[in-house]
Short mmCIF file of C-alpha atoms in Angstrom, two decimals:
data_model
loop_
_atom_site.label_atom_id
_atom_site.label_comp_id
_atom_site.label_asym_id
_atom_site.label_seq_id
_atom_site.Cartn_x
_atom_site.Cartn_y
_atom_site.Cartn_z
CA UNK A 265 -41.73 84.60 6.68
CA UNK A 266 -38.78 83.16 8.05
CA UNK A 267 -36.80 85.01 11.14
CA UNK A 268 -33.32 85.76 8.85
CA UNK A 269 -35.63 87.70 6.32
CA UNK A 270 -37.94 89.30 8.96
CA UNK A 271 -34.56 90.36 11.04
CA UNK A 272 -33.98 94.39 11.65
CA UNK A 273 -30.17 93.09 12.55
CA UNK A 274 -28.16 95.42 9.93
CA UNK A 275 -25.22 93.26 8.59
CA UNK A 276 -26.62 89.59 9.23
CA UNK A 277 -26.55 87.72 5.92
CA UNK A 278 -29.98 86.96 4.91
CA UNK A 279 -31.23 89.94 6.93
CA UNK A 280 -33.17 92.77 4.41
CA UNK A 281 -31.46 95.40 7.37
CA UNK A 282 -33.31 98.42 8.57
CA UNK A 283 -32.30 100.75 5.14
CA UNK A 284 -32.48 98.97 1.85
CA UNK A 285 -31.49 100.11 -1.96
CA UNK A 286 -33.88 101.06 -4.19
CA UNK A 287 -32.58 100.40 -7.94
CA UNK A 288 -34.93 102.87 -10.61
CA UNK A 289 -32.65 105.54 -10.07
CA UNK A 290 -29.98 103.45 -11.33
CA UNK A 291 -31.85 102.57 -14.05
CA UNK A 292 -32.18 105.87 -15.50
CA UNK A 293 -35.43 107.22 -13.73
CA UNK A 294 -36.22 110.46 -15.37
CA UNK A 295 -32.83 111.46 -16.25
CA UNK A 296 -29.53 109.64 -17.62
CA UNK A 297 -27.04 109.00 -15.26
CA UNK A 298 -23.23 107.67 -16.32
CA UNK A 299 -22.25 104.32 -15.59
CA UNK A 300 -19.50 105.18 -13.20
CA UNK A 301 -21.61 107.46 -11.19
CA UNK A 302 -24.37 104.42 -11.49
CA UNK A 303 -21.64 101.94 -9.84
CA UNK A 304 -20.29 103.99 -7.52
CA UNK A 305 -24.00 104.80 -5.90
CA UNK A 306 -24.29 100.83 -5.55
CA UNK A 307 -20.65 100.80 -3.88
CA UNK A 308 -21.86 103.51 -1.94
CA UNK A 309 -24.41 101.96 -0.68
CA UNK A 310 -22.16 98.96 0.15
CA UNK A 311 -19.74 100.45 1.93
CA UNK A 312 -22.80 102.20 4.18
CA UNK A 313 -23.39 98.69 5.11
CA UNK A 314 -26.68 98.50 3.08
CA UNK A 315 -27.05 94.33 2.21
CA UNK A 316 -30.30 94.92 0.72
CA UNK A 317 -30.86 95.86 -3.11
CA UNK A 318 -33.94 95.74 -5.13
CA UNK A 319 -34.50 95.70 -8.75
CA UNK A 320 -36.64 95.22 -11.61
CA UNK A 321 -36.71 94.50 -14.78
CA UNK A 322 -39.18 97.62 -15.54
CA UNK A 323 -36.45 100.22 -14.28
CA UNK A 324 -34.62 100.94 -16.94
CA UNK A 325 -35.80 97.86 -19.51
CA UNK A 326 -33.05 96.12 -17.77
CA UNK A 327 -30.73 98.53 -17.28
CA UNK A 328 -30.93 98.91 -13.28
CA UNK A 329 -30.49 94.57 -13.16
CA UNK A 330 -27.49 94.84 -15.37
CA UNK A 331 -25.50 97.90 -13.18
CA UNK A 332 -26.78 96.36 -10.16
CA UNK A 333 -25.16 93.16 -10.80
CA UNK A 334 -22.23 94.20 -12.14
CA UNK A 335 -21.48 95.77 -8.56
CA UNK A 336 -22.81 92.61 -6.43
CA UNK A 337 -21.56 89.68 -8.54
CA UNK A 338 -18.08 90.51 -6.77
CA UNK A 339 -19.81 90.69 -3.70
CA UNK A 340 -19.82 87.20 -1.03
CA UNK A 341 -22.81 86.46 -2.12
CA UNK A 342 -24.33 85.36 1.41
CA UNK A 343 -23.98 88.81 2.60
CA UNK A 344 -26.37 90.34 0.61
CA UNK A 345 -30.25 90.25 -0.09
CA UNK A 346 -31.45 90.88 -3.53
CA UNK A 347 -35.03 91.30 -4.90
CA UNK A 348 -36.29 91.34 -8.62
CA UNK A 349 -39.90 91.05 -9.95
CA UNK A 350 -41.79 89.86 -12.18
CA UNK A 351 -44.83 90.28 -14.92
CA UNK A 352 -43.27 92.35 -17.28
CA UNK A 353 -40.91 90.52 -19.84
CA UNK A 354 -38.50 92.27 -22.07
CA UNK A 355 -39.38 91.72 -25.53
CA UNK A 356 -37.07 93.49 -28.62
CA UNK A 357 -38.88 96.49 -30.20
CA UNK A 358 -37.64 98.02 -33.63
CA UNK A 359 -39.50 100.79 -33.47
CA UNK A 360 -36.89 103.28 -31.99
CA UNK A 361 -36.65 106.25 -29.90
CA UNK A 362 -36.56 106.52 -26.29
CA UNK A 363 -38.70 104.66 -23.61
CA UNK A 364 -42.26 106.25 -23.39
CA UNK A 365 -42.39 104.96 -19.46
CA UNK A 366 -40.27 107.07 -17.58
CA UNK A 367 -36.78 105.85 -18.07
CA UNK A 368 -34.17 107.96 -20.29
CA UNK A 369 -32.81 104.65 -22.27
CA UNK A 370 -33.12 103.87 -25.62
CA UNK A 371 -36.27 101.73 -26.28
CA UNK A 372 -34.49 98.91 -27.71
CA UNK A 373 -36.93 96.31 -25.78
CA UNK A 374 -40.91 96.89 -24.95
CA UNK A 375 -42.31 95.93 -21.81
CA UNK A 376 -45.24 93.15 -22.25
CA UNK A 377 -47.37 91.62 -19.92
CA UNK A 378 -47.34 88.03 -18.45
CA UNK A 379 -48.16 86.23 -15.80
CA UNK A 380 -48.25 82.74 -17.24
CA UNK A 381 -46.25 80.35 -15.37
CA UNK A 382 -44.06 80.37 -18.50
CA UNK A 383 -43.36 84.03 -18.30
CA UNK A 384 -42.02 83.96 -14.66
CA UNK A 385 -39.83 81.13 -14.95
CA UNK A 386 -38.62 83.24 -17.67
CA UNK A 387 -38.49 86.57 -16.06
CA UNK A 388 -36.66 85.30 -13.64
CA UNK A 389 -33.85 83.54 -16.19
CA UNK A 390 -33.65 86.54 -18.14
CA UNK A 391 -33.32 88.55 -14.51
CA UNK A 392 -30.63 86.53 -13.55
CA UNK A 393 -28.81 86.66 -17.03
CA UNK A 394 -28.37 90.81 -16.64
CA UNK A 395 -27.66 90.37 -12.87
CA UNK A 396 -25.11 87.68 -13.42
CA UNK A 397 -26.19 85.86 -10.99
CA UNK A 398 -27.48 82.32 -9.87
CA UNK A 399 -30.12 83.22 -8.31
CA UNK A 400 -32.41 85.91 -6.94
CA UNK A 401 -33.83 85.63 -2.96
CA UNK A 402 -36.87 88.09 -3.50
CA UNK A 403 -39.11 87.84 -6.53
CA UNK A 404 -41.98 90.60 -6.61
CA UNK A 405 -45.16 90.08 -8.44
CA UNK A 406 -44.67 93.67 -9.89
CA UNK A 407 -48.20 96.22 -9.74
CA UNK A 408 -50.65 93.43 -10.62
CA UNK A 409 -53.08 96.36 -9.42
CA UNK A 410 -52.16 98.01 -12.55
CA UNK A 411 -52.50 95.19 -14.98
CA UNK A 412 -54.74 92.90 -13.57
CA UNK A 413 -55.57 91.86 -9.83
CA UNK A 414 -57.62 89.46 -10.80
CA UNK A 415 -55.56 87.55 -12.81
CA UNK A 416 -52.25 88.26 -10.29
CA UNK A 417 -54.17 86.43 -7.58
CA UNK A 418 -56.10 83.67 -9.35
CA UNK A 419 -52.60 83.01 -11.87
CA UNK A 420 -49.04 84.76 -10.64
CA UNK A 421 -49.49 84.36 -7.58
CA UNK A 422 -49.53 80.27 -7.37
CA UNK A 423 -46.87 80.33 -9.83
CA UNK A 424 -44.31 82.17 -7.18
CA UNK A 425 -45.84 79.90 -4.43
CA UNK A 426 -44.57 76.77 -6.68
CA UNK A 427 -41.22 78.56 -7.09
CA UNK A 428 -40.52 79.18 -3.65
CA UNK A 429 -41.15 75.14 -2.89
CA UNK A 430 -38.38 74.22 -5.71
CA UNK A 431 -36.00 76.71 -3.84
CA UNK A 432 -35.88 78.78 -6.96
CA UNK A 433 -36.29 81.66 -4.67
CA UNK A 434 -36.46 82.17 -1.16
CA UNK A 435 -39.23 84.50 -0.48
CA UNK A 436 -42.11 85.73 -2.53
CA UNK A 437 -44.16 88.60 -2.49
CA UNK A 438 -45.86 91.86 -4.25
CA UNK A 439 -44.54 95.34 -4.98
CA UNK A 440 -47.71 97.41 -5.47
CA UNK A 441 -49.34 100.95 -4.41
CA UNK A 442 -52.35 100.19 -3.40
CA UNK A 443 -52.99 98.66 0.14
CA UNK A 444 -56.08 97.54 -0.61
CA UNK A 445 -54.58 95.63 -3.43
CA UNK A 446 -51.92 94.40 -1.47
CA UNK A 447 -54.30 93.04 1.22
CA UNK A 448 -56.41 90.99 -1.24
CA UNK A 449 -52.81 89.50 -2.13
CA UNK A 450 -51.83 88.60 1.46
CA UNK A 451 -55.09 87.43 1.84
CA UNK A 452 -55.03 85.04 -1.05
CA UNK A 453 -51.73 83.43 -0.90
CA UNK A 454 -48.93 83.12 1.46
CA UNK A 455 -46.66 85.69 0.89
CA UNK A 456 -43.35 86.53 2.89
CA UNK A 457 -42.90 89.64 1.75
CA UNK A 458 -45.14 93.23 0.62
CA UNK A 459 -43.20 95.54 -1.08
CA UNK A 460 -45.30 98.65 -0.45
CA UNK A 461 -45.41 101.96 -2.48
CA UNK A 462 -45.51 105.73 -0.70
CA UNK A 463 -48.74 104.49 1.06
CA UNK A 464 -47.37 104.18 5.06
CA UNK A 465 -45.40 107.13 5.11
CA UNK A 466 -45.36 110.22 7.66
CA UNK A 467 -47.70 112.45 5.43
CA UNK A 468 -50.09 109.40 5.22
CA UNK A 469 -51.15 108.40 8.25
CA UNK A 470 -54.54 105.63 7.63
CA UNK A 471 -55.71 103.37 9.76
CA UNK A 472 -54.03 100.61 7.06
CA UNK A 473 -55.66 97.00 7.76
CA UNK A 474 -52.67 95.77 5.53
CA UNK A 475 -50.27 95.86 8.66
CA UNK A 476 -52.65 94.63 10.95
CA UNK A 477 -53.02 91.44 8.51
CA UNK A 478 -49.39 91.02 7.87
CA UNK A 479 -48.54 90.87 11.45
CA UNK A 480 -51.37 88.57 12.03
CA UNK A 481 -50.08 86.19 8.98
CA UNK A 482 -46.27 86.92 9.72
CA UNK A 483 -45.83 88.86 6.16
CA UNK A 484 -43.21 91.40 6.29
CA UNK A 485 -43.47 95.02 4.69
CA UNK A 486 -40.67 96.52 2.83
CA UNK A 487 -41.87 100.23 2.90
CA UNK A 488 -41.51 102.19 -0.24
CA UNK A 489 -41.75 105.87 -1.47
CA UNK A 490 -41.04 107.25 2.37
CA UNK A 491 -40.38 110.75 0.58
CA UNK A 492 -43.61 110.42 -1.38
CA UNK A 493 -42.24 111.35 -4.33
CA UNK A 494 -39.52 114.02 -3.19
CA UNK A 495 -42.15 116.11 -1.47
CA UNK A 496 -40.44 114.84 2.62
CA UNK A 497 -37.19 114.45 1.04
CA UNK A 498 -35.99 118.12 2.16
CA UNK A 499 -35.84 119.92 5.71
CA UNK A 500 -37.50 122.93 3.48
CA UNK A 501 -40.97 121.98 1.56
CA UNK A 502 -40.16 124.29 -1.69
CA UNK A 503 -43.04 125.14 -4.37
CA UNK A 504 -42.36 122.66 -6.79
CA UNK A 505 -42.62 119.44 -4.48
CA UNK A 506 -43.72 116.26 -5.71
CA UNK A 507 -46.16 114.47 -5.07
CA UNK A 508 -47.25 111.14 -6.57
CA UNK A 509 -44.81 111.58 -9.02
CA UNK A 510 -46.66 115.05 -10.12
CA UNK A 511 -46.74 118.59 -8.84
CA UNK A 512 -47.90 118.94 -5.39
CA UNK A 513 -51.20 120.47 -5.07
CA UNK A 514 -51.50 123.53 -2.27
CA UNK A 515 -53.01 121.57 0.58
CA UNK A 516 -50.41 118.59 0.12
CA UNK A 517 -47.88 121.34 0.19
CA UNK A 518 -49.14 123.28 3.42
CA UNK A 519 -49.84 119.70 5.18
CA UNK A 520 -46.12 118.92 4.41
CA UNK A 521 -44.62 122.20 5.69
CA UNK A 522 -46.94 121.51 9.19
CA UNK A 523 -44.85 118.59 9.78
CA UNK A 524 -41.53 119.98 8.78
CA UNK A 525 -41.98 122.65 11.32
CA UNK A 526 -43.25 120.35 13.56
CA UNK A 527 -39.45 118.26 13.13
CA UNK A 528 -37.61 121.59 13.22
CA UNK A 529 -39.47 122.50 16.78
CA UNK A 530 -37.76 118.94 17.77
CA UNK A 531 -34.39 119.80 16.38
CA UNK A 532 -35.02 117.24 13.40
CA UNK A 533 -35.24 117.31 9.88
CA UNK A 534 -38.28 116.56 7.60
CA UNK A 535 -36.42 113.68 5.72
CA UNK A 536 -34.82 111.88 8.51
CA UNK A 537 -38.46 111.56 10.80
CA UNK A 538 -39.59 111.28 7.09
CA UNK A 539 -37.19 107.60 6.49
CA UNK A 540 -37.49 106.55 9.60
CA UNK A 541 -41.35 106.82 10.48
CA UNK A 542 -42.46 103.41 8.88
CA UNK A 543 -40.18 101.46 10.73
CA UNK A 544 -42.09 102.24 13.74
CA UNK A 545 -44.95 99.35 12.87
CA UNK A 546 -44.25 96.45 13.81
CA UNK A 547 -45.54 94.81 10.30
CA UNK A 548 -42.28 97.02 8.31
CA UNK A 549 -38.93 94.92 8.07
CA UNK A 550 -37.41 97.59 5.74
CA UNK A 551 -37.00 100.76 4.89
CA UNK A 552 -35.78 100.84 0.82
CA UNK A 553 -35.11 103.89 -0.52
CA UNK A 554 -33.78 105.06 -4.15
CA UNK A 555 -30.39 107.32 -4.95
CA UNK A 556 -28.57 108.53 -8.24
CA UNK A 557 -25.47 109.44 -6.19
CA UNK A 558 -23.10 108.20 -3.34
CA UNK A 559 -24.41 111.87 -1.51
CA UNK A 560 -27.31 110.47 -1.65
CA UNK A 561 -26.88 106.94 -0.88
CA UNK A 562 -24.53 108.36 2.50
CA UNK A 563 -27.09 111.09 3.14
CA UNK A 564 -29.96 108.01 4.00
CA UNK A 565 -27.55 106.07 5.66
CA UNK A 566 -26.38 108.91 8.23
CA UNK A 567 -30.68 109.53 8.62
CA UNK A 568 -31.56 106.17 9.61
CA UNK A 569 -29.28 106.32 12.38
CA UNK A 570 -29.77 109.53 13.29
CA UNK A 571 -32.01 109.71 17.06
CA UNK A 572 -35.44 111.14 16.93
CA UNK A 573 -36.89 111.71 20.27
CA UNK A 574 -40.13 109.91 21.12
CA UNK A 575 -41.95 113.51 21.68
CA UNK A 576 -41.04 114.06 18.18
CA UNK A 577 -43.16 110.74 16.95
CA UNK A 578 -46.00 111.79 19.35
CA UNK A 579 -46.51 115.12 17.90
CA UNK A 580 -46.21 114.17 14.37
CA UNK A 581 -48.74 111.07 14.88
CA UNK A 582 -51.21 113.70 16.53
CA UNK A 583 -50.87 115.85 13.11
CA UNK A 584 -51.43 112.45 11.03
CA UNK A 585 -54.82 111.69 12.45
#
C-alpha cells in the first residue's frame, strides 16, 4: 500500500484520514431518509473535515453512489478519497415493490452476482455513471464470503489486480465480515486495502491473525461496524441493543454494559472508546463509520478527537481477553 493511502494525516489529499464516511445510511438503510437531509449528512461530513467516503452499489441499488456524488462532484477532487465495490451489478427488475435486502427504495433494479472480468469493468462504469465521476480510488471486492470465496480469490480478485496496473483505480481491496475470509484474500493476492466488518471492535477482542498479516504484507485495514450494530453506539446499553444487525442476546448485553461502566469509571463514554479503539493496531488506517444526519455525522467527528486516557485502554483490553 502506498504511504498517501496508509497516512493517519487528517486533511492530506490522498490520505483515507483517521474517521471515514460510511454511505448505507445514505442509501436508505432500514428507513427512508429525504434527499436534503441525505446531502446535508455528506456536507456534514465535509465540513468535519472527513476526505474519506465509501460507497456501494448494494446500499441502496444505487441510491447511496448517486447522493454521494452529487455532494463530491463539486468537491476538488484531489482532496478527497472515495471507495466503491464491486460483484453485485444492477440489473432492471419489473417485478415491483420494495427491495427485499434491507434498503427502503423501490426495487426498480435486482442485485445479481458477477465476478467475471466483464462485470467489474462494468461495475465500475456504471459506479462512476451515478457518482458522476471519472474515476473511483478504492474498489472493494464486496462479501465474496457470502457469495463465493472460492471463486473471489481464484476470479475477482486478479481482475482488480489487472485494474489497478491500467490505473483504473488506485488501490484494491475486500469489504467482508469474516477475518478468516479476509485473510485467505490477503493471502492470495496483493491487496492495499481490507475493508473489515464489526469484527476488531472493543466488544471483540480476538487474537485476529488478519492484522498481524496485513502489517507483515503492508495491507491497510479500514475498520468497520465499531458500534457493532448500534449496541456501543450509546453511553447507556438499553434493552433493545443490536447486535449483528439483530436483537442483542442477554450476555452480549451484560458484556456491553461491563465496558460502558468501565468508560464511565474513566470519565468516557461507551461510543467514543467504542470509535476510537481500532485505531489503536497498527494494521487499521481508518476508522469509517455510517450517519443519516449531520448530528450524527458531527457527533463522530467531536469522538474521534476526543482524549481517552491510556488507563482507560488498559482496563478495557483486560475485560476483552
Amino acid at each position: 500500500m502506498g504511504a498517501a493511502m496508509n497516512s493517519r494525516e487528517p486533511g492530506k489529499p490522498g490520505s483515507l484520514g483517521r474517521l471515514g464516511f460510511g454511505g448505507a445510511g445514505i442509501g436508505n438503510l432500514y428507513r427512508a431518509i429525504p434527499d436534503g437531509e441525505a446531502l446535508a449528512t455528506v456536507l456534514a461530513a465535509w465540513d468535519a473535515g472527513i476526505r474519506y467516503f465509501d460507497t456501494a452499489p448494494h446500499y441502496g441499488l444505487g441510491l447511496s453512489e448517486q447522493r454521494l456524488g452529487a455532494v463530491l462532484r463539486d468537491k476538488p477532487r484531489d482532496e478527497f478519497v472515495i471507495s466503491t465495490k464491486v460483484g453485485r451489478l444492477l440489473e432492471p427488475n419489473s417485478d415491483g415493490g420494495k427491495d427485499p435486502e434491507g434498503f427502503d427504495v423501490p426495487a426498480t433494479t435486482r442485485r445479481v452476482w458477477d465476478f467475471s472480468e466483464g462485470g467489474i469493468r462494468r461495475s465500475i462504469e456504471d459506479s462512476l455513471e451515478r457518482l458522476g465521476l471519472d474515476q473511483v480510488d478504492i474498489a472493494y471486492l464486496h462479501d465474496p464470503d457470502v457469495h463465493d470465496l472460492q471463486a473471489g480469490i481464484s476470479q475477482a480478485l486478479p481482475v482488480l489486480e489487472k485494474l489497478r496496473t491500467e490505473g483504473l483505480v488506485t488501490a484494491i481491496g475486500v469489504g467482508i465480515n469474516s477475518a478468516e475470509a479476509a485473510l485467505e484474500c490477503v493471502e492470495a493476492a496483493d491487496l492495499d486495502l481490507v475493508m473489515l466488518a464489526g469484527r476488531y471492535t472493543l466488544l471483540e477482542q480476538p487474537g485476529v491473525p488478519l492484522l498481524e498479516r496485513c502489517v507483515e504484507r503492508s495491507t491497510g485495514v479500514v475498520s468497520v461496524g465499531a458500534y457493532n450494530s448500534g449496541l456501543l453506539a450509546r453511553p447507556e446499553v438499553p434493552e433493545d441493543a443490536h447486535y449483528n444487525y439483530q436483537q442483542a442476546p442477554p450476555e452480549v448485553l451484560e458484556r456491553a454494559r461491563a465496558l460502558a461502566a468501565i468508560c464511565r469509571d474513566f470519565g468516557v463514554e461507551l461510543p467514543t472508546a467504542a470509535l476510537q479503539f481500532p485505531l489503536r493496531h497498527p494494521a487499521v488506517v481508518n476508522v469509517t463509520a455510517g450517519a443519516t444526519s449531520p448530528e450524527q455525522v458531527s457527533t463522530n467527528a467531536a469522538r474521534m478527537e476526543e482524549t481517552v486516557p491510556e488507563e482507560l485502554w488498559e482496563a478495557l483490553e483486560r475485560v476483552g481477553r
